[in-house]
């Protein structure tokens, strides 16, 4: 990809460029959660819904898009439960603590 610069000094992506930005969404979500931000919203039924990790994740993705402009962006998350990786390596993610409740919700 030949980089061009726009008037605001941001790289410009050629529409014919088929570059793909692939992000490990689960890793990014945990990073966002542990970065802090105790933002939340109160739902109509009065329950509190934490939104800090999601807001930080969106900001991180927007920052990536600005720094590495591409035609395609994909953010992939781990599936719930075991995968083929557990068959290959039974202790896959065995060291990981359970997902925090505020993140799970």
CSV table of C-alpha atoms in Angstrom, one decimal, residues 23-25 27-30 32-33 52-62 75 77:
chain,number,residue,atom,x,y,z
A,23,UNK,CA,-8.2,-7.7,16.1
A,24,UNK,CA,-8.3,-10.2,19.0
A,25,UNK,CA,-11.5,-8.8,20.5
A,27,UNK,CA,-7.9,-9.6,24.5
A,28,UNK,CA,-8.9,-6.0,23.7
A,29,UNK,CA,-12.0,-6.3,25.8
A,30,UNK,CA,-10.0,-7.5,28.8
A,32,UNK,CA,-10.3,-2.2,28.2
A,33,UNK,CA,-12.0,-3.6,31.3
A,52,UNK,CA,-16.9,1.3,30.8
A,53,UNK,CA,-15.1,-1.6,29.1
A,54,UNK,CA,-17.3,-1.3,26.0
A,55,UNK,CA,-16.7,2.4,25.7
A,56,UNK,CA,-13.0,2.0,26.1
A,57,UNK,CA,-13.0,-0.9,23.6
A,58,UNK,CA,-14.7,1.3,21.0
A,59,UNK,CA,-12.2,4.1,21.6
A,60,UNK,CA,-9.3,1.6,21.2
A,61,UNK,CA,-10.8,0.4,17.9
A,62,UNK,CA,-11.3,3.9,16.6
A,75,UNK,CA,-12.9,-7.7,15.6
A,77,UNK,CA,-14.2,-12.7,20.1
